[in-house]
PDB file of C-alpha atoms in Angstrom:
ATOM      1  CA  MET A1414     109.494 114.469  46.613  1.00 42.00           C
ATOM      2  CA  SER A1415     105.687 115.708  45.991  1.00 44.00           C
ATOM      3  CA  ALA A1416     102.858 116.199  48.498  1.00 44.00           C
ATOM      4  CA  SER A1417     101.254 113.224  47.225  1.00 48.00           C
ATOM      5  CA  GLY A1418     104.344 111.570  48.085  1.00 48.00           C
ATOM      6  CA  CYS A1419     104.703 113.062  51.363  1.00 46.00           C
ATOM      7  CA  ASP A1420     101.014 112.018  52.090  1.00 48.00           C
ATOM      8  CA  GLU A1421     101.730 107.758  51.346  1.00 51.00           C
ATOM      9  CA  TRP A1422     104.817 108.244  53.236  1.00 44.00           C
ATOM     10  CA  ALA A1423     103.183 109.625  55.803  1.00 46.00           C
ATOM     11  CA  LYS A1424     101.058 106.535  55.738  1.00 50.00           C
ATOM     12  CA  GLN A1425     103.441 103.989  56.289  1.00 51.00           C
ATOM     13  CA  ASN A1426     105.192 105.997  58.507  1.00 48.00           C
ATOM     14  CA  PRO A1427     102.982 107.535  61.232  1.00 46.00           C
ATOM     15  CA  CYS A1428     105.799 108.956  63.180  1.00 42.00           C
ATOM     16  CA  MET A1429     108.160 110.205  60.736  1.00 44.00           C
ATOM     17  CA  CYS A1430     108.569 113.937  59.141  1.00 44.00           C
ATOM     18  CA  THR A1431     110.364 114.846  55.841  1.00 46.00           C
ATOM     19  CA  CYS A1432     110.852 117.731  54.627  1.00 44.00           C
ATOM     20  CA  ASP A1433     112.575 118.564  51.411  1.00 44.00           C
ATOM     21  CA  ASP A1434     113.385 122.524  50.496  1.00 43.00           C
ATOM     22  CA  ASP A1435     113.034 122.389  46.569  1.00 48.00           C
ATOM     23  CA  ASN A1436     109.296 121.426  47.506  1.00 48.00           C
ATOM     24  CA  ASP A1437     107.815 124.140  49.754  1.00 53.00           C
ATOM     25  CA  GLU A1438     104.389 122.088  49.485  1.00 52.00           C
ATOM     26  CA  CYS A1439     106.020 118.909  50.684  1.00 51.00           C
ATOM     27  CA  ALA A1440     107.769 120.890  53.561  1.00 53.00           C
ATOM     28  CA  ASP A1441     104.612 122.135  54.817  1.00 57.00           C
ATOM     29  CA  ARG A1442     102.545 119.228  54.547  1.00 56.00           C
ATOM     30  CA  CYS A1443     105.661 117.473  56.977  1.00 57.00           C
ATOM     31  CA  LYS A1444     104.451 120.356  59.486  1.00 58.00           C
ATOM     32  CA  VAL A1445     101.016 119.280  59.310  1.00 59.00           C
ATOM     33  CA  ILE A1446     102.090 115.441  59.627  1.00 56.00           C
ATOM     34  CA  ALA A1447     104.017 116.674  62.704  1.00 56.00           C
ATOM     35  CA  ALA A1448     101.196 118.680  63.810  1.00 56.00           C
ATOM     36  CA  GLU A1449      99.287 114.785  63.663  1.00 54.00           C
ATOM     37  CA  ASN A1450     101.800 113.366  65.061  1.00 52.00           C
ATOM     38  CA  GLU A1451     101.629 115.859  67.912  1.00 46.00           C
ATOM     39  CA  LYS A1452      98.232 114.250  68.748  1.00 44.00           C
ATOM     40  CA  LEU A1453      99.420 110.898  69.095  1.00 43.00           C
ATOM     41  CA  ARG A1454     101.787 112.177  72.411  1.00 39.00           C
ATOM     42  CA  CYS A1455     105.047 112.078  70.492  1.00 39.00           C
ATOM     43  CA  SER A1456     107.896 113.398  72.874  1.00 41.00           C
ATOM     44  CA  GLU A1457     108.744 117.350  72.978  1.00 46.00           C
ATOM     45  CA  GLN A1458     111.760 116.593  72.624  1.00 44.00           C
ATOM     46  CA  CYS A1459     111.338 115.279  69.470  1.00 46.00           C
ATOM     47  CA  PHE A1460     109.584 117.912  67.619  1.00 47.00           C
ATOM     48  CA  MET A1461     112.207 119.706  68.636  1.00 49.00           C
ATOM     49  CA  ILE A1462     114.545 118.354  66.785  1.00 49.00           C
ATOM     50  CA  ALA A1463     111.483 118.409  64.118  1.00 49.00           C
ATOM     51  CA  LYS A1464     111.625 122.203  64.162  1.00 50.00           C
ATOM     52  CA  ASN A1465     115.351 122.677  63.580  1.00 52.00           C
ATOM     53  CA  CYS A1466     115.440 120.092  60.914  1.00 51.00           C
ATOM     54  CA  TRP A1467     112.583 122.606  59.044  1.00 48.00           C
ATOM     55  CA  SER A1468     114.403 125.290  60.153  1.00 51.00           C
ATOM     56  CA  SER A1469     118.164 123.491  58.191  1.00 50.00           C
ATOM     57  CA  CYS A1470     115.675 122.640  55.093  1.00 47.00           C
ATOM     58  CA  ALA A1471     114.637 126.184  54.928  1.00 45.00           C
ATOM     59  CA  SER A1472     118.102 127.798  54.887  1.00 47.00           C
ATOM     60  CA  GLU A1473     119.991 124.808  52.638  1.00 43.00           C
ATOM     61  CA  MET A1474     118.953 124.406  49.067  1.00 38.00           C
ATOM     62  CA  ASN A1475     118.441 121.140  47.489  1.00 39.00           C
ATOM     63  CA  ARG A1476     118.822 119.414  50.805  1.00 40.00           C
ATOM     64  CA  LEU A1477     116.608 116.317  51.997  1.00 42.00           C
ATOM     65  CA  CYS A1478     116.240 116.065  55.705  1.00 40.00           C
ATOM     66  CA  TYR A1479     114.963 113.198  57.782  1.00 41.00           C
ATOM     67  CA  VAL A1480     114.031 113.643  61.269  1.00 41.00           C
ATOM     68  CA  LEU A1481     112.601 110.682  63.677  1.00 40.00           C
ATOM     69  CA  VAL A1482     109.630 112.016  65.444  1.00 41.00           C
ATOM     70  CA  GLY A1483     109.388 109.310  68.075  1.00 42.00           C
ATOM     71  CA  ILE A1484     106.938 106.309  68.546  1.00 41.00           C
ATOM     72  CA  SER A1485     104.061 107.163  70.718  1.00 48.00           C
ATOM     73  CA  GLN A1486     104.721 105.586  74.563  1.00 60.00           C
ATOM     74  CA  ARG A1487     101.609 104.255  76.324  1.00 73.00           C
ATOM     75  CA  TYR A1488     102.248 105.013  80.349  1.00 83.00           C
ATOM     76  CA  PRO A1489     100.153 104.446  82.924  1.00 90.00           C
ATOM     77  CA  PRO A1490      98.444 107.131  84.978  1.00 91.00           C
ATOM     78  CA  ILE A1491     100.300 109.111  87.320  1.00 92.00           C
ATOM     79  CA  PHE A1492      98.956 111.006  90.918  1.00 93.00           C
ATOM     80  CA  ASP A1493     100.245 114.315  91.029  1.00 89.00           C
ATOM     81  CA  SER A1494     101.995 114.617  94.652  1.00 85.00           C
ATOM     82  CA  THR A1495     100.506 115.788  97.651  1.00 85.00           C
ATOM     83  CA  ASP A1496     100.564 117.835 100.992  1.00 86.00           C
ATOM     84  CA  LEU A1497     101.213 116.006 104.246  1.00 90.00           C
ATOM     85  CA  LEU A1498      98.080 115.263 105.445  1.00 92.00           C
ATOM     86  CA  GLN A1499      96.897 115.053 109.165  1.00 93.00           C
ATOM     87  CA  PHE A1500      93.830 116.082 111.090  1.00 93.00           C
ATOM     88  CA  ASN A1501      92.639 115.542 114.557  1.00 91.00           C
ATOM     89  CA  GLU A1502      90.733 112.576 115.561  1.00 91.00           C
ATOM     90  CA  GLY A1503      86.858 112.541 116.082  1.00 91.00           C
ATOM     91  CA  CYS A1504      83.907 112.570 113.316  1.00 94.00           C
ATOM     92  CA  SER A1505      83.613 115.018 110.280  1.00 93.00           C
ATOM     93  CA  THR A1506      82.293 115.212 106.686  1.00 95.00           C
ATOM     94  CA  LYS A1507      85.202 117.464 106.045  1.00 95.00           C
ATOM     95  CA  ILE A1508      87.062 117.441 102.813  1.00 96.00           C
ATOM     96  CA  LEU A1509      90.417 115.724 103.557  1.00 96.00           C
ATOM     97  CA  ALA A1510      92.429 115.773 100.270  1.00 95.00           C
ATOM     98  CA  THR A1511      92.036 116.851  96.790  1.00 95.00           C
ATOM     99  CA  VAL A1512      93.413 114.547  93.907  1.00 95.00           C
ATOM    100  CA  THR A1513      95.324 114.808  90.595  1.00 94.00           C
ATOM    101  CA  ALA A1514      96.399 112.455  88.227  1.00 93.00           C
ATOM    102  CA  LEU A1515      97.830 112.364  84.631  1.00 92.00           C
ATOM    103  CA  GLY A1516      97.705 110.492  81.849  1.00 90.00           C
ATOM    104  CA  ASN A1517      98.294 110.082  77.536  1.00 86.00           C
ATOM    105  CA  ASN A1518      96.435 107.321  76.945  1.00 86.00           C
ATOM    106  CA  GLY A1519      92.654 108.305  77.576  1.00 88.00           C
ATOM    107  CA  VAL A1520      89.930 109.574  80.215  1.00 91.00           C
ATOM    108  CA  ILE A1521      90.652 108.813  83.413  1.00 94.00           C
ATOM    109  CA  THR A1522      89.184 108.144  86.321  1.00 94.00           C
ATOM    110  CA  ILE A1523      90.203 107.541  90.104  1.00 96.00           C
ATOM    111  CA  SER A1524      88.228 105.831  92.577  1.00 95.00           C
ATOM    112  CA  ALA A1525      88.894 103.558  96.008  1.00 96.00           C
ATOM    113  CA  ASN A1526      90.933 100.249  95.581  1.00 96.00           C
ATOM    114  CA  ASP A1527      89.685  98.476  98.133  1.00 95.00           C
ATOM    115  CA  ASP A1528      86.713  97.881 101.124  1.00 96.00           C
ATOM    116  CA  ALA A1529      88.781  99.839 103.827  1.00 96.00           C
ATOM    117  CA  THR A1530      89.429 102.511 101.669  1.00 96.00           C
ATOM    118  CA  ARG A1531      85.652 102.839 100.580  1.00 96.00           C
ATOM    119  CA  ALA A1532      84.669 102.363 104.594  1.00 96.00           C
ATOM    120  CA  LYS A1533      86.591 105.705 105.688  1.00 97.00           C
ATOM    121  CA  VAL A1534      85.630 107.940 102.527  1.00 97.00           C
ATOM    122  CA  ASP A1535      84.144 109.092  99.371  1.00 96.00           C
ATOM    123  CA  VAL A1536      85.801 109.841  96.386  1.00 96.00           C
ATOM    124  CA  LEU A1537      83.859 112.755  94.466  1.00 95.00           C
ATOM    125  CA  GLN A1538      84.942 113.548  91.047  1.00 92.00           C
ATOM    126  CA  THR A1539      85.630 117.155  90.745  1.00 93.00           C
ATOM    127  CA  SER A1540      86.856 117.898  87.201  1.00 89.00           C
ATOM    128  CA  SER A1541      88.181 116.046  84.271  1.00 87.00           C
ATOM    129  CA  ASP A1542      90.502 117.751  81.575  1.00 86.00           C
ATOM    130  CA  ASN A1543      91.255 116.199  77.982  1.00 82.00           C
ATOM    131  CA  SER A1544      92.670 119.244  76.283  1.00 76.00           C
ATOM    132  CA  ALA A1545      95.982 118.534  77.027  1.00 72.00           C
ATOM    133  CA  GLY A1546      96.787 114.962  77.885  1.00 83.00           C
ATOM    134  CA  PHE A1547      94.198 113.919  79.740  1.00 90.00           C
ATOM    135  CA  SER A1548      93.940 114.560  83.735  1.00 92.00           C
ATOM    136  CA  THR A1549      91.170 113.834  86.122  1.00 94.00           C
ATOM    137  CA  THR A1550      90.860 115.755  89.531  1.00 95.00           C
ATOM    138  CA  ILE A1551      88.729 114.125  92.838  1.00 96.00           C
ATOM    139  CA  GLN A1552      88.262 115.315  96.346  1.00 96.00           C
ATOM    140  CA  ILE A1553      88.311 112.687  99.248  1.00 97.00           C
ATOM    141  CA  LYS A1554      85.612 113.275 101.310  1.00 97.00           C
ATOM    142  CA  GLN A1555      85.896 111.523 105.488  1.00 97.00           C
ATOM    143  CA  LYS A1556      82.911 109.499 106.183  1.00 96.00           C
ATOM    144  CA  ALA A1557      83.950 107.757 109.045  1.00 96.00           C
ATOM    145  CA  CYS A1558      85.428 108.338 112.558  1.00 96.00           C
ATOM    146  CA  MET A1559      88.736 108.505 113.169  1.00 94.00           C
ATOM    147  CA  ASP A1560      90.471 107.498 116.528  1.00 91.00           C
ATOM    148  CA  ARG A1561      94.091 107.557 116.781  1.00 87.00           C
ATOM    149  CA  GLU A1562      93.735 105.127 119.954  1.00 83.00           C
ATOM    150  CA  THR A1563      92.356 102.647 117.367  1.00 89.00           C
ATOM    151  CA  GLU A1564      94.337 103.537 114.948  1.00 92.00           C
ATOM    152  CA  ASN A1565      97.257 106.156 114.034  1.00 91.00           C
ATOM    153  CA  VAL A1566      96.987 106.688 110.176  1.00 94.00           C
ATOM    154  CA  TRP A1567      94.956 105.619 107.368  1.00 96.00           C
ATOM    155  CA  ASN A1568      96.602 104.411 103.953  1.00 96.00           C
ATOM    156  CA  LEU A1569      94.095 105.363 101.450  1.00 96.00           C
ATOM    157  CA  GLN A1570      94.375 102.390  98.482  1.00 97.00           C
ATOM    158  CA  LEU A1571      93.155 105.303  94.839  1.00 96.00           C
ATOM    159  CA  LEU A1572      92.704 103.189  91.929  1.00 96.00           C
ATOM    160  CA  ALA A1573      93.874 105.382  88.584  1.00 95.00           C
ATOM    161  CA  GLU A1574      92.350 103.524  85.356  1.00 94.00           C
ATOM    162  CA  ASP A1575      92.119 105.022  81.839  1.00 92.00           C
ATOM    163  CA  THR A1576      90.092 103.901  78.842  1.00 90.00           C
ATOM    164  CA  SER A1577      93.118 101.734  77.563  1.00 89.00           C
ATOM    165  CA  LYS A1578      92.786 100.104  80.871  1.00 90.00           C
ATOM    166  CA  MET A1579      96.374 100.970  81.972  1.00 91.00           C
ATOM    167  CA  LYS A1580      96.412 101.627  86.040  1.00 92.00           C
ATOM    168  CA  THR A1581      98.141 102.900  88.676  1.00 94.00           C
ATOM    169  CA  ILE A1582      97.590 101.987  92.211  1.00 95.00           C
ATOM    170  CA  GLU A1583      98.585 104.839  95.138  1.00 94.00           C
ATOM    171  CA  THR A1584      98.687 104.643  98.781  1.00 95.00           C
ATOM    172  CA  LEU A1585      97.672 108.215 100.149  1.00 95.00           C
ATOM    173  CA  PRO A1586      98.300 107.852 104.119  1.00 95.00           C
ATOM    174  CA  ILE A1587      96.347 110.460 106.408  1.00 95.00           C
ATOM    175  CA  TYR A1588      97.637 110.954 109.794  1.00 94.00           C
ATOM    176  CA  ILE A1589      95.621 111.380 112.754  1.00 93.00           C
ATOM    177  CA  LEU A1590      96.506 113.750 115.869  1.00 89.00           C
ATOM    178  CA  ASP A1591      95.848 113.078 119.462  1.00 82.00           C
ATOM    179  CA  VAL A1592      92.541 115.083 120.452  1.00 81.00           C
ATOM    180  CA  ASN A1593      92.452 114.554 124.610  1.00 75.00           C
ATOM    181  CA  ASP A1594      89.448 112.773 124.738  1.00 75.00           C
ATOM    182  CA  GLU A1595      89.812 110.287 126.991  1.00 77.00           C
ATOM    183  CA  HIS A1596      89.521 110.490 131.071  1.00 80.00           C
ATOM    184  CA  PRO A1597      91.986 108.913 132.815  1.00 83.00           C
ATOM    185  CA  SER A1598      90.811 105.824 134.691  1.00 84.00           C
ATOM    186  CA  PHE A1599      92.406 104.176 138.228  1.00 87.00           C
ATOM    187  CA  SER A1600      92.585 100.288 138.149  1.00 87.00           C
ATOM    188  CA  SER A1601      90.177 100.039 140.908  1.00 89.00           C
ATOM    189  CA  LYS A1602      87.269 102.370 141.288  1.00 90.00           C
ATOM    190  CA  LEU A1603      87.484 100.679 145.051  1.00 92.00           C
ATOM    191  CA  PHE A1604      90.558 100.581 147.007  1.00 93.00           C
ATOM    192  CA  GLN A1605      90.496  99.369 150.690  1.00 94.00           C
ATOM    193  CA  ILE A1606      93.090  98.386 152.867  1.00 95.00           C
ATOM    194  CA  ASN A1607      93.995  97.779 156.959  1.00 95.00           C
ATOM    195  CA  VAL A1608      96.580  99.847 158.783  1.00 95.00           C
ATOM    196  CA  SER A1609      97.768  99.347 162.189  1.00 94.00           C
ATOM    197  CA  GLU A1610      97.837 102.183 164.448  1.00 93.00           C
ATOM    198  CA  SER A1611     101.371 101.493 164.913  1.00 93.00           C
ATOM    199  CA  THR A1612     102.658 102.329 161.569  1.00 94.00           C
ATOM    200  CA  GLN A1613     105.239 104.810 161.352  1.00 94.00           C
ATOM    201  CA  PRO A1614     105.139 107.723 159.502  1.00 94.00           C
ATOM    202  CA  SER A1615     106.360 107.749 155.889  1.00 94.00           C
ATOM    203  CA  THR A1616     105.970 104.213 155.848  1.00 95.00           C
ATOM    204  CA  GLU A1617     104.130 103.321 152.025  1.00 96.00           C
ATOM    205  CA  VAL A1618     100.946 101.387 152.816  1.00 95.00           C
ATOM    206  CA  LEU A1619      99.390 101.132 149.258  1.00 94.00           C
ATOM    207  CA  LYS A1620     100.114 102.289 145.675  1.00 92.00           C
ATOM    208  CA  ILE A1621      98.001 102.417 143.102  1.00 88.00           C
ATOM    209  CA  LYS A1622      97.923 103.211 139.301  1.00 84.00           C
ATOM    210  CA  ALA A1623      95.814 105.240 136.753  1.00 81.00           C
ATOM    211  CA  THR A1624      96.360 104.957 132.871  1.00 81.00           C
ATOM    212  CA  ASP A1625      95.260 107.565 130.366  1.00 79.00           C
ATOM    213  CA  PRO A1626      94.682 106.611 126.561  1.00 72.00           C
ATOM    214  CA  ASP A1627      95.821 109.706 124.959  1.00 68.00           C
ATOM    215  CA  ASN A1628      99.510 110.519 123.649  1.00 56.00           C
ATOM    216  CA  GLY A1629     101.322 113.741 124.265  1.00 45.00           C
ATOM    217  CA  ILE A1630      99.233 115.635 126.018  1.00 43.00           C
ATOM    218  CA  GLY A1631      97.398 112.631 128.235  1.00 48.00           C
ATOM    219  CA  GLY A1632      99.686 112.289 131.393  1.00 46.00           C
ATOM    220  CA  ILE A1633      98.212 111.374 135.242  1.00 51.00           C
ATOM    221  CA  SER A1634      98.487 113.578 138.312  1.00 55.00           C
ATOM    222  CA  ALA A1635      96.706 113.088 141.493  1.00 58.00           C
ATOM    223  CA  ALA A1636      95.625 113.810 144.632  1.00 61.00           C
ATOM    224  CA  LEU A1637      94.833 112.750 148.025  1.00 63.00           C
ATOM    225  CA  TYR A1638      92.054 114.826 150.142  1.00 60.00           C
ATOM    226  CA  GLY A1639      92.799 114.827 153.968  1.00 63.00           C
ATOM    227  CA  ASN A1640      96.102 114.903 155.942  1.00 76.00           C
ATOM    228  CA  ALA A1641      96.547 111.543 157.575  1.00 86.00           C
ATOM    229  CA  PHE A1642      97.628 109.869 154.223  1.00 90.00           C
ATOM    230  CA  GLY A1643      99.715 111.184 151.049  1.00 87.00           C
ATOM    231  CA  ILE A1644      99.914 110.200 147.565  1.00 86.00           C
ATOM    232  CA  ASP A1645     102.945 110.751 145.275  1.00 85.00           C
ATOM    233  CA  ALA A1646     101.399 112.276 142.486  1.00 80.00           C
ATOM    234  CA  SER A1647     103.890 110.308 139.857  1.00 79.00           C
ATOM    235  CA  SER A1648     104.346 107.319 141.174  1.00 83.00           C
ATOM    236  CA  GLY A1649     100.766 106.678 142.580  1.00 86.00           C
ATOM    237  CA  SER A1650     102.604 105.651 146.321  1.00 90.00           C
ATOM    238  CA  ILE A1651     100.051 106.222 149.556  1.00 92.00           C
ATOM    239  CA  THR A1652     102.482 106.857 152.737  1.00 93.00           C
ATOM    240  CA  VAL A1653     101.688 107.971 156.167  1.00 94.00           C
ATOM    241  CA  LYS A1654     101.962 111.273 157.277  1.00 92.00           C
ATOM    242  CA  THR A1655     101.433 111.326 160.450  1.00 91.00           C
ATOM    243  CA  LYS A1656     100.794 109.138 163.765  1.00 91.00           C
ATOM    244  CA  LEU A1657      97.631 106.895 163.599  1.00 92.00           C
ATOM    245  CA  ASP A1658      95.388 106.689 166.322  1.00 90.00           C
ATOM    246  CA  PHE A1659      92.581 104.022 166.783  1.00 90.00           C
ATOM    247  CA  SER A1660      91.211 105.546 169.796  1.00 89.00           C
ATOM    248  CA  LYS A1661      90.374 108.936 168.013  1.00 88.00           C
ATOM    249  CA  LEU A1662      89.635 108.083 164.160  1.00 89.00           C
ATOM    250  CA  SER A1663      89.461 103.885 163.061  1.00 90.00           C
ATOM    251  CA  LEU A1664      87.952 104.842 159.311  1.00 90.00           C
ATOM    252  CA  TYR A1665      89.471 107.242 156.598  1.00 89.00           C
ATOM    253  CA  GLN A1666      87.428 107.197 153.419  1.00 87.00           C
ATOM    254  CA  TYR A1667      88.879 109.725 150.319  1.00 87.00           C
ATOM    255  CA  LEU A1668      87.901 110.415 146.920  1.00 85.00           C
ATOM    256  CA  ILE A1669      91.609 110.247 144.615  1.00 86.00           C
ATOM    257  CA  VAL A1670      91.750 112.234 141.617  1.00 83.00           C
ATOM    258  CA  GLY A1671      93.552 111.521 138.549  1.00 82.00           C
ATOM    259  CA  THR A1672      93.568 114.411 136.017  1.00 79.00           C
ATOM    260  CA  ASP A1673      95.617 114.552 132.932  1.00 76.00           C
ATOM    261  CA  PHE A1674      97.132 118.113 131.649  1.00 72.00           C
ATOM    262  CA  GLY A1675      94.049 118.018 129.137  1.00 69.00           C
ATOM    263  CA  GLU A1676      91.652 118.879 132.419  1.00 72.00           C
ATOM    264  CA  LEU A1677      89.502 115.504 132.169  1.00 78.00           C
ATOM    265  CA  LYS A1678      89.460 113.456 135.008  1.00 81.00           C
ATOM    266  CA  GLY A1679      88.760 110.044 136.916  1.00 84.00           C
ATOM    267  CA  ASN A1680      88.404 109.608 140.578  1.00 86.00           C
ATOM    268  CA  ALA A1681      88.430 106.535 142.476  1.00 88.00           C
ATOM    269  CA  THR A1682      87.300 105.697 146.523  1.00 88.00           C
ATOM    270  CA  LEU A1683      89.958 104.674 149.021  1.00 90.00           C
ATOM    271  CA  ILE A1684      89.085 103.126 152.232  1.00 91.00           C
ATOM    272  CA  ILE A1685      91.551 103.104 155.100  1.00 93.00           C
ATOM    273  CA  LYS A1686      90.526 100.903 158.153  1.00 93.00           C
ATOM    274  CA  ILE A1687      92.986 101.188 161.048  1.00 93.00           C
ATOM    275  CA  GLN A1688      93.566  98.170 163.241  1.00 92.00           C
ATOM    276  CA  GLU A1689      94.187  98.714 166.997  1.00 89.00           C
ATOM    277  CA  LYS A1690      97.395  97.547 168.510  1.00 81.00           C
ATOM    278  CA  GLN A1691      97.506  94.162 169.724  1.00 71.00           C
ATOM    279  CA  GLN A1692      97.112  94.733 173.883  1.00 57.00           C
ATOM    280  CA  HIS A1693      96.669  91.490 175.199  1.00 49.00           C
ATOM    281  CA  GLN A1694     100.026  90.120 175.073  1.00 51.00           C
ATOM    282  CA  SER A1695     101.735  92.737 177.067  1.00 55.00           C
ATOM    283  CA  ASP A1696      98.980  92.997 180.046  1.00 57.00           C
ATOM    284  CA  PHE A1697      99.459  89.097 180.462  1.00 54.00           C
ATOM    285  CA  LEU A1698     102.923  89.396 181.254  1.00 57.00           C
ATOM    286  CA  ASN A1699     102.188  92.652 183.081  1.00 61.00           C
ATOM    287  CA  PHE A1700      99.455  90.186 185.128  1.00 56.00           C
ATOM    288  CA  LEU A1701     102.418  87.919 185.608  1.00 56.00           C
ATOM    289  CA  LYS A1702     104.481  89.901 186.391  1.00 59.00           C
ATOM    290  CA  LYS A1703     102.414  91.221 189.359  1.00 59.00           C
ATOM    291  CA  THR A1704     101.247  87.636 190.162  1.00 57.00           C
ATOM    292  CA  TYR A1705     104.831  86.345 191.187  1.00 56.00           C
TER     293      TYR A1705
END
């Protein structure tokens, strides 16, 4: 086959290579054709076959070798893998991730794919490389505040699209870590109860409850200042500790303090009114005994 024949054949078979060792010019031309095919993104494996074919043509005289290099295939862009992404909750404008998309059909653009993603982050293009295939790299910058109590993971939707309109949508999870920023809170700011002075020590008179939205280090302990009543820090049970005497003290007022393990505090007020024992019935009976 003449060199001109190679040219004509290449026009009709853009992804084929032929080499005829009887014609060095034709063999060289086939290499040029293969190089052009490489620009069309033919597979690397097929080009290795082509190279072996050229070697055979060079070593064996009068041998005509045909090799199928491979038809160029088009695939949508793919996202490069990323590490596990996790950040403490809070407000910031820090860079959360660097993401790269790769493809073979044309220049790639990466953008946020939905309104929820656009509300949380900005997508900033940092580089684009079109020398060997196509790749685009972006940085994801935080825009909204992270609050683990309302959302413990951001599932960011990213769109990669090339100039041939082929596209890929990828979900990028950003895990939000808890920060101890919530104070403990009681079910009420004021507790008020009446307790008879005849109530025996160790009797439970009230159980209070405190909560803390934080996870992990968030927990509740409580302290009741004073010695007539006590509180169990884990259950919130308030019990009588000593014998009560209305004539000596008829009202107790306490500050209840809830402290989580991160040292944030919440408080409430407890008022306990001591009620005098009812003596009139026994006094009346004693009067009757004396009368009769």
